PDB file of C-alpha atoms in Angstrom:
ATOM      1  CA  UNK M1431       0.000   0.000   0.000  1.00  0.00           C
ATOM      2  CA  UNK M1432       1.265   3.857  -0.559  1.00  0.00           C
ATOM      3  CA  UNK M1433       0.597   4.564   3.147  1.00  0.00           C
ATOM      4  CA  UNK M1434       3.350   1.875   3.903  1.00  0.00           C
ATOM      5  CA  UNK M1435       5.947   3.721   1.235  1.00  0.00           C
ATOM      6  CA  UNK M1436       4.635   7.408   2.787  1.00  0.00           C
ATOM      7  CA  UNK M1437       5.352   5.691   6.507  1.00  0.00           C
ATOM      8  CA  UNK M1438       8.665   4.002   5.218  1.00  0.00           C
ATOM      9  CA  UNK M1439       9.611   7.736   3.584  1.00  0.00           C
ATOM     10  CA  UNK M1440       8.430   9.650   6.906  1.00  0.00           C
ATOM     11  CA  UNK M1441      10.794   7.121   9.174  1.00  0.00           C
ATOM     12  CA  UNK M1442      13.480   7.721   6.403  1.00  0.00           C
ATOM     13  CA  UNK M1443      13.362  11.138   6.736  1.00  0.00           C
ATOM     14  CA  UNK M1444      13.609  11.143  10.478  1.00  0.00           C
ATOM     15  CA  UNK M1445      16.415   8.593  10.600  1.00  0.00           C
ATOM     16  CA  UNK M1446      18.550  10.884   8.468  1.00  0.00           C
TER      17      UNK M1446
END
């Protein structure tokens, strides 16, 4: 689902 890419992006994001 594109929710779990937008999540996966969002946790991405905030890991870098």
């Amino acid at each position: 689902s594109f929710l779990d890419i937008i999540e996966r992006d969002l946790f991405q994001a905030h890991m870098r």
